[in-house]
XYZ file of C-alpha atoms in Angstrom:
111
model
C -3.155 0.747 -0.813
C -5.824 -2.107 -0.494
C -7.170 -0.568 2.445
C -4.515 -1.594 4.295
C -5.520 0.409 7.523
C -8.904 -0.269 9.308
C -10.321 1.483 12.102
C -13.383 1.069 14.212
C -15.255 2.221 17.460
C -16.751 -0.427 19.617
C -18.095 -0.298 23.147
C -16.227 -2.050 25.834
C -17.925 -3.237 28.810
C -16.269 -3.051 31.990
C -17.433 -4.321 35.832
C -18.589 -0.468 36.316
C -18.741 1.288 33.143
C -18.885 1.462 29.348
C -16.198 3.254 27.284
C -15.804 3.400 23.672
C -11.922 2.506 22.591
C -10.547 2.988 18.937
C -9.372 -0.156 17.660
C -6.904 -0.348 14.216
C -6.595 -3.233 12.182
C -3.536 -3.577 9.957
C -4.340 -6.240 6.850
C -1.181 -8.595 7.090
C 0.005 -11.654 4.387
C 2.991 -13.844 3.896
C 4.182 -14.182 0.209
C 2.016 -17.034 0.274
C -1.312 -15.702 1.743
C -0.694 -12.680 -0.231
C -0.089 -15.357 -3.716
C -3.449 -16.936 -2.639
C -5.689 -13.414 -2.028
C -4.336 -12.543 -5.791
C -5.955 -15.798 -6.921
C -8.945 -16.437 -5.648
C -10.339 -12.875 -4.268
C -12.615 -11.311 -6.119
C -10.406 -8.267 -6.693
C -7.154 -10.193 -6.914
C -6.180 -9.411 -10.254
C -6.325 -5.498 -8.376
C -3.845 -6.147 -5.733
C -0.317 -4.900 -6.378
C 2.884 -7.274 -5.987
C 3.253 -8.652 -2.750
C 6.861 -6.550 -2.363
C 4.579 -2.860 -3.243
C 2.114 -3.998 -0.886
C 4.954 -5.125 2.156
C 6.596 -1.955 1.536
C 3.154 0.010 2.090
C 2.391 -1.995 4.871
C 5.650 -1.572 6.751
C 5.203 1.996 5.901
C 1.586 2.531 7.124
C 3.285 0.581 10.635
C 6.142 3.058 11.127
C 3.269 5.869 10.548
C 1.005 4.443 13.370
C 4.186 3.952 15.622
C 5.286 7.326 15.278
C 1.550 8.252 15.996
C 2.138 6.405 18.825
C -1.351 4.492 17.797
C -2.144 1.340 19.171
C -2.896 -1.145 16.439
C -2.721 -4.909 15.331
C -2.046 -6.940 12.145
C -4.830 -9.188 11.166
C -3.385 -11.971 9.164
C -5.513 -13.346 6.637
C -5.359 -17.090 6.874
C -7.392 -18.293 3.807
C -9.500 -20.660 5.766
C -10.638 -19.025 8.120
C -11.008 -15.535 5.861
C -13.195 -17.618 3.171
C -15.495 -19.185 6.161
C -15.589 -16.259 7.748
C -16.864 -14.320 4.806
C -19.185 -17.518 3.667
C -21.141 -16.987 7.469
C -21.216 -13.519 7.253
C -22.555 -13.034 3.883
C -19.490 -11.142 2.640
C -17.633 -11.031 -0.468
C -13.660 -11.756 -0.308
C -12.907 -8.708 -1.385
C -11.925 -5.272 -0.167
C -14.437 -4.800 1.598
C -14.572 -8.377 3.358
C -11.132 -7.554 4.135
C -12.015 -4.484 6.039
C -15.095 -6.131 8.117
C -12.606 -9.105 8.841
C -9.881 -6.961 10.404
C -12.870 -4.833 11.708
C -13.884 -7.891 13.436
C -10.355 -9.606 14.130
C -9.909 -6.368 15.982
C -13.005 -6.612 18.283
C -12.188 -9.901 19.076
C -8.554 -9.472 20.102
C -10.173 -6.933 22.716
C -12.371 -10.299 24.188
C -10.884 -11.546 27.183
């Protein structure tokens, strides 16, 4: 399923102590995000249609919900995913799509 679900550990620092929280990321397009990955990632011509992929996706959210996991989508805005990967030294590819969201994650826990 494209790796749709991403997990990692990172510490969290707080006034008094350190504490390690799980944080998902949940790979997210629109039609046309998910038209553009397709095209111009390195394993595009691997992805499956956009409404195979949605239907995973949704699926893979109900899942984590009835978990009762906390998790977040990480839309991939072109842009931003191709510069992101360009200053990292990543591929856009599966697994630039899973440091991204990796990272997405982390930073949606900066305040």
């Amino acid at each position: 399923m494209d790796n749709v679900l991403l997990t990692t550990t990172l510490p969290l620092e707080g006034a008094d102590m350190k504490m390690n929280a799980e944080r998902l990321g949940l790979i997210w397009y629109t039609p046309e995000t998910y038209d553009w990955a397709r095209l111009n990632m390195e394993d595009g011509h691997t992805l499956r249609p956009y409404s195979e992929w949605l239907q995973l996706a949704k699926q893979a959210e109900e899942r984590l919900n009835r978990e009762g996991q906390a998790f977040m989508r990480v839309n991939i805005n072109p842009g931003v995913f191709t510069n992101w990967c360009a200053s990292h030294g990543c591929k856009a590819d599966a697994d630039g799509r899973k440091l991204y969201a990796v990272w997405a994650a982390m930073q949606a826990d900066v305040h």
